[in-house]
Amino acid sequence: MKTGLVLSGGGVRGIAHIGAIKALEEHGITPDIIAGTSAGAIVGALYAGGNTPEEILHFFKSVNPFSISNYAVNKPGFVNSEKLYPHFKAVLPQDTFEALKIPLVVTATNILEGTLQVFRKGALIHAVIASAAFPGIFTPVRIGDDHYVDGGTLNNFPADLIQQECNSLIGVHVNPFEKVALKDLKYFYNVVERSFQIRSAMESMTKFSMCDLVICPEDLGNFSTFSMREMDKIYLLGYTATNKALATSKGKALMKAL
């Protein structure tokens, strides 16, 4: 039996993925392959690299991408994505997909060609940073002769990329789609985030049926994509939602089959 794990994009809400992985571990479930986009690519890479959920949570708490030292100058974005490389290199020193303990698939968007790029071999860290480079906020990431931005632009829930390789597939979706009030769209980045959220949510939900179990932590809509606060609360939402999902009939059937 080969079990796959799909981790969606969702910005800081992706910390819920860490809680989900912790709960899966406690139920004896370890994925044989991971597909991740954006925040899901970061969590997936760190976990596939051998880091524990606690270590991954510490990474998120200790690395602030919006630090003044990371600001971009004369570049198309507020944060210079390249400045994040040393932080990842410290926890993923070998910097290759082949060195990971669990096979990983990561998506990014070729901003020049307008096409989806799937990474699963070769250099790791730049692919992961590219996958999480939210357009307009983070600068595009150069890999070879091409430039890439957030994989969630075209595929925010990459279940389709590993479905055929798995006997069982678990998805964690942390990009909730709920109605908002006009007062929630005060600033330009609120509008950008909302527009991105609408498109990615519609695309993601069409692929939920590919999974044997989909975990959608409740109340994540209360947290902004870029808010660096209350990470422990987001982690707990992922942990709690996963335990609840595994207690359902679908969850029990999945565990019985593994």
PDB file of C-alpha atoms in Angstrom:
ATOM      1  CA  MET A   1       0.000   0.000   0.000  1.00  0.00           C
ATOM      2  CA  LYS A   2       1.318   3.412  -0.978  1.00  0.00           C
ATOM      3  CA  THR A   3      -0.128   6.419   0.826  1.00  0.00           C
ATOM      4  CA  GLY A   4       0.054   9.907  -0.640  1.00  0.00           C
ATOM      5  CA  LEU A   5      -0.332  13.223   1.157  1.00  0.00           C
ATOM      6  CA  VAL A   6      -1.490  16.409  -0.597  1.00  0.00           C
ATOM      7  CA  LEU A   7      -0.747  19.745   1.087  1.00  0.00           C
ATOM      8  CA  SER A   8      -2.448  22.822  -0.361  1.00  0.00           C
ATOM      9  CA  GLY A   9      -1.272  26.396  -0.452  1.00  0.00           C
ATOM     10  CA  GLY A  10      -2.619  28.904   2.032  1.00  0.00           C
ATOM     11  CA  GLY A  11       0.118  31.199   3.289  1.00  0.00           C
ATOM     12  CA  VAL A  12       0.604  31.187   7.048  1.00  0.00           C
ATOM     13  CA  ARG A  13      -2.516  29.021   7.303  1.00  0.00           C
ATOM     14  CA  GLY A  14      -0.222  26.292   5.970  1.00  0.00           C
ATOM     15  CA  ILE A  15       0.988  25.864   9.539  1.00  0.00           C
ATOM     16  CA  ALA A  16      -2.183  23.806   9.961  1.00  0.00           C
ATOM     17  CA  HIS A  17      -0.437  21.217   7.770  1.00  0.00           C
ATOM     18  CA  ILE A  18       2.097  20.706  10.545  1.00  0.00           C
ATOM     19  CA  GLY A  19      -0.633  19.932  13.062  1.00  0.00           C
ATOM     20  CA  ALA A  20      -2.247  17.580  10.561  1.00  0.00           C
ATOM     21  CA  ILE A  21       1.021  15.691  10.077  1.00  0.00           C
ATOM     22  CA  LYS A  22       1.446  15.413  13.849  1.00  0.00           C
ATOM     23  CA  ALA A  23      -2.015  13.862  14.183  1.00  0.00           C
ATOM     24  CA  LEU A  24      -1.376  11.477  11.284  1.00  0.00           C
ATOM     25  CA  GLU A  25       1.867  10.368  12.937  1.00  0.00           C
ATOM     26  CA  GLU A  26       0.054   9.662  16.197  1.00  0.00           C
ATOM     27  CA  HIS A  27      -2.291   7.383  14.263  1.00  0.00           C
ATOM     28  CA  GLY A  28       0.635   5.553  12.687  1.00  0.00           C
ATOM     29  CA  ILE A  29       0.222   7.158   9.258  1.00  0.00           C
ATOM     30  CA  THR A  30       3.369   8.212   7.411  1.00  0.00           C
ATOM     31  CA  PRO A  31       3.087   9.195   3.742  1.00  0.00           C
ATOM     32  CA  ASP A  32       5.089   7.402   1.067  1.00  0.00           C
ATOM     33  CA  ILE A  33       4.935  10.445  -1.218  1.00  0.00           C
ATOM     34  CA  ILE A  34       3.984  14.107  -0.717  1.00  0.00           C
ATOM     35  CA  ALA A  35       2.670  16.682  -3.190  1.00  0.00           C
ATOM     36  CA  GLY A  36       2.707  20.278  -2.011  1.00  0.00           C
ATOM     37  CA  THR A  37       2.034  23.762  -3.274  1.00  0.00           C
ATOM     38  CA  SER A  38       3.206  27.045  -1.740  1.00  0.00           C
ATOM     39  CA  ALA A  39       3.033  26.696   2.060  1.00  0.00           C
ATOM     40  CA  GLY A  40       2.303  23.019   1.488  1.00  0.00           C
ATOM     41  CA  ALA A  41       5.535  22.733  -0.486  1.00  0.00           C
ATOM     42  CA  ILE A  42       7.486  24.256   2.401  1.00  0.00           C
ATOM     43  CA  VAL A  43       5.957  21.969   5.027  1.00  0.00           C
ATOM     44  CA  GLY A  44       6.240  18.980   2.700  1.00  0.00           C
ATOM     45  CA  ALA A  45       9.908  19.625   1.967  1.00  0.00           C
ATOM     46  CA  LEU A  46      10.832  20.083   5.610  1.00  0.00           C
ATOM     47  CA  TYR A  47       8.962  16.938   6.643  1.00  0.00           C
ATOM     48  CA  ALA A  48      10.309  14.889   3.742  1.00  0.00           C
ATOM     49  CA  GLY A  49      13.761  16.100   4.764  1.00  0.00           C
ATOM     50  CA  GLY A  50      13.427  14.406   8.142  1.00  0.00           C
ATOM     51  CA  ASN A  51      12.292  17.297  10.332  1.00  0.00           C
ATOM     52  CA  THR A  52       9.722  16.606  13.050  1.00  0.00           C
ATOM     53  CA  PRO A  53       6.461  18.578  13.258  1.00  0.00           C
ATOM     54  CA  GLU A  54       7.895  20.434  16.244  1.00  0.00           C
ATOM     55  CA  GLU A  55      11.018  21.380  14.290  1.00  0.00           C
ATOM     56  CA  ILE A  56       8.951  22.550  11.321  1.00  0.00           C
ATOM     57  CA  LEU A  57       6.803  24.745  13.573  1.00  0.00           C
ATOM     58  CA  HIS A  58       9.981  26.222  15.073  1.00  0.00           C
ATOM     59  CA  PHE A  59      11.234  26.994  11.556  1.00  0.00           C
ATOM     60  CA  PHE A  60       8.105  28.989  10.755  1.00  0.00           C
ATOM     61  CA  LYS A  61       8.339  30.873  14.040  1.00  0.00           C
ATOM     62  CA  SER A  62      12.015  31.698  13.640  1.00  0.00           C
ATOM     63  CA  VAL A  63      11.992  32.830   9.996  1.00  0.00           C
ATOM     64  CA  ASN A  64      10.198  36.102   9.302  1.00  0.00           C
ATOM     65  CA  PRO A  65      10.123  36.667   5.533  1.00  0.00           C
ATOM     66  CA  PHE A  66       8.813  40.196   6.082  1.00  0.00           C
ATOM     67  CA  SER A  67      11.875  41.318   8.018  1.00  0.00           C
ATOM     68  CA  ILE A  68      13.278  44.625   6.767  1.00  0.00           C
ATOM     69  CA  SER A  69      16.501  42.841   5.820  1.00  0.00           C
ATOM     70  CA  ASN A  70      14.525  40.793   3.274  1.00  0.00           C
ATOM     71  CA  TYR A  71      12.911  43.741   1.509  1.00  0.00           C
ATOM     72  CA  ALA A  72      13.465  43.876  -2.238  1.00  0.00           C
ATOM     73  CA  VAL A  73      15.063  46.876  -3.932  1.00  0.00           C
ATOM     74  CA  ASN A  74      14.242  47.627  -7.566  1.00  0.00           C
ATOM     75  CA  LYS A  75      12.642  44.203  -7.978  1.00  0.00           C
ATOM     76  CA  PRO A  76       9.055  43.114  -8.816  1.00  0.00           C
ATOM     77  CA  GLY A  77       7.937  42.348  -5.263  1.00  0.00           C
ATOM     78  CA  PHE A  78       8.172  43.539  -1.664  1.00  0.00           C
ATOM     79  CA  VAL A  79      10.247  40.611  -0.393  1.00  0.00           C
ATOM     80  CA  ASN A  80      13.418  39.411  -2.112  1.00  0.00           C
ATOM     81  CA  SER A  81      12.784  35.665  -2.393  1.00  0.00           C
ATOM     82  CA  GLU A  82      16.505  34.945  -2.759  1.00  0.00           C
ATOM     83  CA  LYS A  83      17.099  36.217   0.796  1.00  0.00           C
ATOM     84  CA  LEU A  84      15.167  33.204   2.112  1.00  0.00           C
ATOM     85  CA  TYR A  85      17.579  30.649   0.664  1.00  0.00           C
ATOM     86  CA  PRO A  86      20.042  30.552   3.629  1.00  0.00           C
ATOM     87  CA  HIS A  87      17.223  29.781   6.065  1.00  0.00           C
ATOM     88  CA  PHE A  88      16.188  26.726   4.047  1.00  0.00           C
ATOM     89  CA  LYS A  89      19.780  25.668   3.438  1.00  0.00           C
ATOM     90  CA  ALA A  90      20.280  25.466   7.211  1.00  0.00           C
ATOM     91  CA  VAL A  91      17.577  22.799   7.561  1.00  0.00           C
ATOM     92  CA  LEU A  92      17.874  21.160   4.125  1.00  0.00           C
ATOM     93  CA  PRO A  93      21.671  21.163   3.689  1.00  0.00           C
ATOM     94  CA  GLN A  94      21.817  18.710   0.786  1.00  0.00           C
ATOM     95  CA  ASP A  95      19.384  20.789  -1.282  1.00  0.00           C
ATOM     96  CA  THR A  96      18.208  18.028  -3.631  1.00  0.00           C
ATOM     97  CA  PHE A  97      14.952  16.154  -4.082  1.00  0.00           C
ATOM     98  CA  GLU A  98      16.931  12.930  -4.253  1.00  0.00           C
ATOM     99  CA  ALA A  99      18.278  13.427  -0.701  1.00  0.00           C
ATOM    100  CA  LEU A 100      14.794  13.558   0.851  1.00  0.00           C
ATOM    101  CA  LYS A 101      13.578  10.665   2.988  1.00  0.00           C
ATOM    102  CA  ILE A 102      10.125  10.837   1.366  1.00  0.00           C
ATOM    103  CA  PRO A 103       9.575  11.530  -2.368  1.00  0.00           C
ATOM    104  CA  LEU A 104       8.239  15.042  -2.922  1.00  0.00           C
ATOM    105  CA  VAL A 105       6.415  16.767  -5.783  1.00  0.00           C
ATOM    106  CA  VAL A 106       6.290  20.582  -5.851  1.00  0.00           C
ATOM    107  CA  THR A 107       4.452  22.955  -8.187  1.00  0.00           C
ATOM    108  CA  ALA A 108       5.400  26.435  -9.377  1.00  0.00           C
ATOM    109  CA  THR A 109       4.127  28.734 -12.111  1.00  0.00           C
ATOM    110  CA  ASN A 110       6.346  29.860 -14.983  1.00  0.00           C
ATOM    111  CA  ILE A 111       5.455  33.543 -14.951  1.00  0.00           C
ATOM    112  CA  LEU A 112       6.808  34.209 -18.464  1.00  0.00           C
ATOM    113  CA  GLU A 113       5.161  31.286 -20.242  1.00  0.00           C
ATOM    114  CA  GLY A 114       2.062  31.069 -18.063  1.00  0.00           C
ATOM    115  CA  THR A 115       2.501  27.327 -17.534  1.00  0.00           C
ATOM    116  CA  LEU A 116       2.624  24.965 -14.574  1.00  0.00           C
ATOM    117  CA  GLN A 117       6.015  23.524 -13.686  1.00  0.00           C
ATOM    118  CA  VAL A 118       6.271  20.336 -11.647  1.00  0.00           C
ATOM    119  CA  PHE A 119       9.498  19.731  -9.736  1.00  0.00           C
ATOM    120  CA  ARG A 120      10.429  16.321  -8.351  1.00  0.00           C
ATOM    121  CA  LYS A 121      14.168  15.978  -8.961  1.00  0.00           C
ATOM    122  CA  GLY A 122      17.301  18.102  -8.914  1.00  0.00           C
ATOM    123  CA  ALA A 123      17.767  21.284  -6.870  1.00  0.00           C
ATOM    124  CA  LEU A 124      15.187  21.498  -4.085  1.00  0.00           C
ATOM    125  CA  ILE A 125      15.260  24.789  -2.221  1.00  0.00           C
ATOM    126  CA  HIS A 126      14.750  27.208  -5.105  1.00  0.00           C
ATOM    127  CA  ALA A 127      11.836  25.064  -6.312  1.00  0.00           C
ATOM    128  CA  VAL A 128      10.230  25.270  -2.865  1.00  0.00           C
ATOM    129  CA  ILE A 129      10.786  29.026  -2.567  1.00  0.00           C
ATOM    130  CA  ALA A 130       9.349  29.495  -6.068  1.00  0.00           C
ATOM    131  CA  SER A 131       6.298  27.439  -5.160  1.00  0.00           C
ATOM    132  CA  ALA A 132       5.572  29.844  -2.292  1.00  0.00           C
ATOM    133  CA  ALA A 133       6.433  33.117  -4.084  1.00  0.00           C
ATOM    134  CA  PHE A 134       3.030  34.826  -3.898  1.00  0.00           C
ATOM    135  CA  PRO A 135       2.856  37.188  -6.909  1.00  0.00           C
ATOM    136  CA  GLY A 136       3.449  40.828  -6.094  1.00  0.00           C
ATOM    137  CA  ILE A 137       4.566  40.079  -2.540  1.00  0.00           C
ATOM    138  CA  PHE A 138       7.615  37.896  -3.197  1.00  0.00           C
ATOM    139  CA  THR A 139       9.913  38.403  -6.160  1.00  0.00           C
ATOM    140  CA  PRO A 140       9.848  35.716  -8.889  1.00  0.00           C
ATOM    141  CA  VAL A 141      12.470  33.012  -8.442  1.00  0.00           C
ATOM    142  CA  ARG A 142      14.938  32.335 -11.217  1.00  0.00           C
ATOM    143  CA  ILE A 143      15.654  28.669 -11.951  1.00  0.00           C
ATOM    144  CA  GLY A 144      17.795  28.162 -15.015  1.00  0.00           C
ATOM    145  CA  ASP A 145      16.575  30.572 -17.685  1.00  0.00           C
ATOM    146  CA  ASP A 146      13.019  30.751 -16.353  1.00  0.00           C
ATOM    147  CA  HIS A 147      11.277  32.720 -13.614  1.00  0.00           C
ATOM    148  CA  TYR A 148       8.670  31.225 -11.304  1.00  0.00           C
ATOM    149  CA  VAL A 149       5.990  32.336  -8.858  1.00  0.00           C
ATOM    150  CA  ASP A 150       3.506  30.635  -6.543  1.00  0.00           C
ATOM    151  CA  GLY A 151       2.366  27.213  -7.730  1.00  0.00           C
ATOM    152  CA  GLY A 152      -1.084  27.963  -6.346  1.00  0.00           C
ATOM    153  CA  THR A 153      -1.653  30.310  -9.261  1.00  0.00           C
ATOM    154  CA  LEU A 154      -2.384  27.260 -11.441  1.00  0.00           C
ATOM    155  CA  ASN A 155      -2.538  24.270  -9.075  1.00  0.00           C
ATOM    156  CA  ASN A 156      -3.160  24.905  -5.388  1.00  0.00           C
ATOM    157  CA  PHE A 157      -4.148  21.326  -4.505  1.00  0.00           C
ATOM    158  CA  PRO A 158      -1.894  18.982  -6.520  1.00  0.00           C
ATOM    159  CA  ALA A 159      -3.758  15.740  -5.888  1.00  0.00           C
ATOM    160  CA  ASP A 160      -3.783  15.043  -9.621  1.00  0.00           C
ATOM    161  CA  LEU A 161       0.014  14.865  -9.724  1.00  0.00           C
ATOM    162  CA  ILE A 162       0.320  11.801  -7.478  1.00  0.00           C
ATOM    163  CA  GLN A 163      -3.111  10.166  -7.618  1.00  0.00           C
ATOM    164  CA  GLN A 164      -2.022   7.443 -10.029  1.00  0.00           C
ATOM    165  CA  GLU A 165       0.983   6.592  -7.854  1.00  0.00           C
ATOM    166  CA  CYS A 166      -1.010   5.933  -4.675  1.00  0.00           C
ATOM    167  CA  ASN A 167      -3.368   3.333  -3.296  1.00  0.00           C
ATOM    168  CA  SER A 168      -4.662   5.829  -0.735  1.00  0.00           C
ATOM    169  CA  LEU A 169      -4.604   9.610  -0.873  1.00  0.00           C
ATOM    170  CA  ILE A 170      -5.043  12.074   1.994  1.00  0.00           C
ATOM    171  CA  GLY A 171      -5.542  15.768   1.269  1.00  0.00           C
ATOM    172  CA  VAL A 172      -5.197  18.723   3.617  1.00  0.00           C
ATOM    173  CA  HIS A 173      -6.781  21.933   2.327  1.00  0.00           C
ATOM    174  CA  VAL A 174      -6.007  25.100   4.282  1.00  0.00           C
ATOM    175  CA  ASN A 175      -7.303  27.785   1.935  1.00  0.00           C
ATOM    176  CA  PRO A 176     -10.938  28.181   3.036  1.00  0.00           C
ATOM    177  CA  PHE A 177     -13.453  29.965   0.862  1.00  0.00           C
ATOM    178  CA  GLU A 178     -16.047  31.968   2.753  1.00  0.00           C
ATOM    179  CA  LYS A 179     -18.058  35.114   2.144  1.00  0.00           C
ATOM    180  CA  VAL A 180     -16.426  38.324   3.328  1.00  0.00           C
ATOM    181  CA  ALA A 181     -17.679  41.824   4.106  1.00  0.00           C
ATOM    182  CA  LEU A 182     -16.573  44.957   2.290  1.00  0.00           C
ATOM    183  CA  LYS A 183     -14.807  46.110   5.469  1.00  0.00           C
ATOM    184  CA  ASP A 184     -12.482  43.116   5.095  1.00  0.00           C
ATOM    185  CA  LEU A 185     -11.162  44.519   1.808  1.00  0.00           C
ATOM    186  CA  LYS A 186      -9.704  47.801   3.066  1.00  0.00           C
ATOM    187  CA  TYR A 187      -6.266  47.516   1.529  1.00  0.00           C
ATOM    188  CA  PHE A 188      -4.888  46.497  -1.851  1.00  0.00           C
ATOM    189  CA  TYR A 189      -3.331  43.319  -0.505  1.00  0.00           C
ATOM    190  CA  ASN A 190      -6.718  42.249   0.896  1.00  0.00           C
ATOM    191  CA  VAL A 191      -8.175  42.474  -2.606  1.00  0.00           C
ATOM    192  CA  VAL A 192      -5.195  40.643  -4.148  1.00  0.00           C
ATOM    193  CA  GLU A 193      -5.440  37.906  -1.530  1.00  0.00           C
ATOM    194  CA  ARG A 194      -9.212  37.565  -1.991  1.00  0.00           C
ATOM    195  CA  SER A 195      -8.944  37.323  -5.780  1.00  0.00           C
ATOM    196  CA  PHE A 196      -6.257  34.665  -5.509  1.00  0.00           C
ATOM    197  CA  GLN A 197      -8.305  32.805  -2.897  1.00  0.00           C
ATOM    198  CA  ILE A 198     -11.436  32.660  -5.074  1.00  0.00           C
ATOM    199  CA  ARG A 199      -9.646  31.185  -8.066  1.00  0.00           C
ATOM    200  CA  SER A 200      -7.585  28.665  -6.107  1.00  0.00           C
ATOM    201  CA  ALA A 201     -10.551  27.480  -4.028  1.00  0.00           C
ATOM    202  CA  MET A 202     -12.632  26.750  -7.117  1.00  0.00           C
ATOM    203  CA  GLU A 203      -9.749  24.860  -8.738  1.00  0.00           C
ATOM    204  CA  SER A 204      -8.927  22.908  -5.584  1.00  0.00           C
ATOM    205  CA  MET A 205     -12.416  21.678  -4.786  1.00  0.00           C
ATOM    206  CA  THR A 206     -12.750  19.978  -8.169  1.00  0.00           C
ATOM    207  CA  LYS A 207     -10.002  17.586  -7.047  1.00  0.00           C
ATOM    208  CA  PHE A 208     -11.279  16.670  -3.598  1.00  0.00           C
ATOM    209  CA  SER A 209     -12.899  13.565  -5.097  1.00  0.00           C
ATOM    210  CA  MET A 210      -9.435  12.228  -5.966  1.00  0.00           C
ATOM    211  CA  CYS A 211      -8.711  11.793  -2.251  1.00  0.00           C
ATOM    212  CA  ASP A 212      -9.878   9.085   0.111  1.00  0.00           C
ATOM    213  CA  LEU A 213      -9.927  11.652   2.904  1.00  0.00           C
ATOM    214  CA  VAL A 214      -9.864  15.461   2.734  1.00  0.00           C
ATOM    215  CA  ILE A 215      -9.104  17.458   5.870  1.00  0.00           C
ATOM    216  CA  CYS A 216     -10.349  21.059   5.901  1.00  0.00           C
ATOM    217  CA  PRO A 217      -9.602  22.685   9.270  1.00  0.00           C
ATOM    218  CA  GLU A 218     -12.431  24.919  10.420  1.00  0.00           C
ATOM    219  CA  ASP A 219     -12.007  28.573  11.377  1.00  0.00           C
ATOM    220  CA  LEU A 220      -8.876  29.099   9.268  1.00  0.00           C
ATOM    221  CA  GLY A 221     -10.741  31.916   7.566  1.00  0.00           C
ATOM    222  CA  ASN A 222     -10.124  33.947  10.720  1.00  0.00           C
ATOM    223  CA  PHE A 223      -6.429  34.098   9.873  1.00  0.00           C
ATOM    224  CA  SER A 224      -4.869  36.177   7.106  1.00  0.00           C
ATOM    225  CA  THR A 225      -2.651  34.620   4.460  1.00  0.00           C
ATOM    226  CA  PHE A 226       0.298  36.732   5.603  1.00  0.00           C
ATOM    227  CA  SER A 227      -0.341  37.151   9.335  1.00  0.00           C
ATOM    228  CA  MET A 228       2.609  35.885  11.367  1.00  0.00           C
ATOM    229  CA  ARG A 229       0.645  35.834  14.617  1.00  0.00           C
ATOM    230  CA  GLU A 230      -1.076  32.993  16.452  1.00  0.00           C
ATOM    231  CA  MET A 231       0.840  30.192  14.772  1.00  0.00           C
ATOM    232  CA  ASP A 232       0.148  27.844  17.670  1.00  0.00           C
ATOM    233  CA  LYS A 233      -3.600  28.327  17.186  1.00  0.00           C
ATOM    234  CA  ILE A 234      -3.325  27.526  13.479  1.00  0.00           C
ATOM    235  CA  TYR A 235      -1.237  24.432  14.255  1.00  0.00           C
ATOM    236  CA  LEU A 236      -3.872  23.271  16.740  1.00  0.00           C
ATOM    237  CA  LEU A 237      -6.674  23.727  14.203  1.00  0.00           C
ATOM    238  CA  GLY A 238      -4.869  21.388  11.819  1.00  0.00           C
ATOM    239  CA  TYR A 239      -4.204  18.864  14.561  1.00  0.00           C
ATOM    240  CA  THR A 240      -7.793  18.884  15.829  1.00  0.00           C
ATOM    241  CA  ALA A 241      -9.353  18.719  12.365  1.00  0.00           C
ATOM    242  CA  THR A 242      -7.220  15.714  11.433  1.00  0.00           C
ATOM    243  CA  ASN A 243      -8.162  13.802  14.560  1.00  0.00           C
ATOM    244  CA  LYS A 244     -11.826  14.526  13.841  1.00  0.00           C
ATOM    245  CA  ALA A 245     -11.495  13.439  10.213  1.00  0.00           C
ATOM    246  CA  LEU A 246      -9.806  10.181  11.182  1.00  0.00           C
ATOM    247  CA  ALA A 247     -12.671   9.450  13.579  1.00  0.00           C
ATOM    248  CA  THR A 248     -15.256   9.602  10.769  1.00  0.00           C
ATOM    249  CA  SER A 249     -16.363   6.577   8.778  1.00  0.00           C
ATOM    250  CA  LYS A 250     -14.095   7.619   5.895  1.00  0.00           C
ATOM    251  CA  GLY A 251     -11.178   8.069   8.249  1.00  0.00           C
ATOM    252  CA  LYS A 252     -11.717   4.707   9.907  1.00  0.00           C
ATOM    253  CA  ALA A 253     -12.008   2.989   6.532  1.00  0.00           C
ATOM    254  CA  LEU A 254      -8.766   4.612   5.424  1.00  0.00           C
ATOM    255  CA  MET A 255      -6.856   3.503   8.515  1.00  0.00           C
ATOM    256  CA  LYS A 256      -8.223  -0.017   8.170  1.00  0.00           C
ATOM    257  CA  ALA A 257      -6.991  -0.179   4.580  1.00  0.00           C
ATOM    258  CA  LEU A 258      -3.471   1.007   5.424  1.00  0.00           C
TER     259      LEU A 258
END
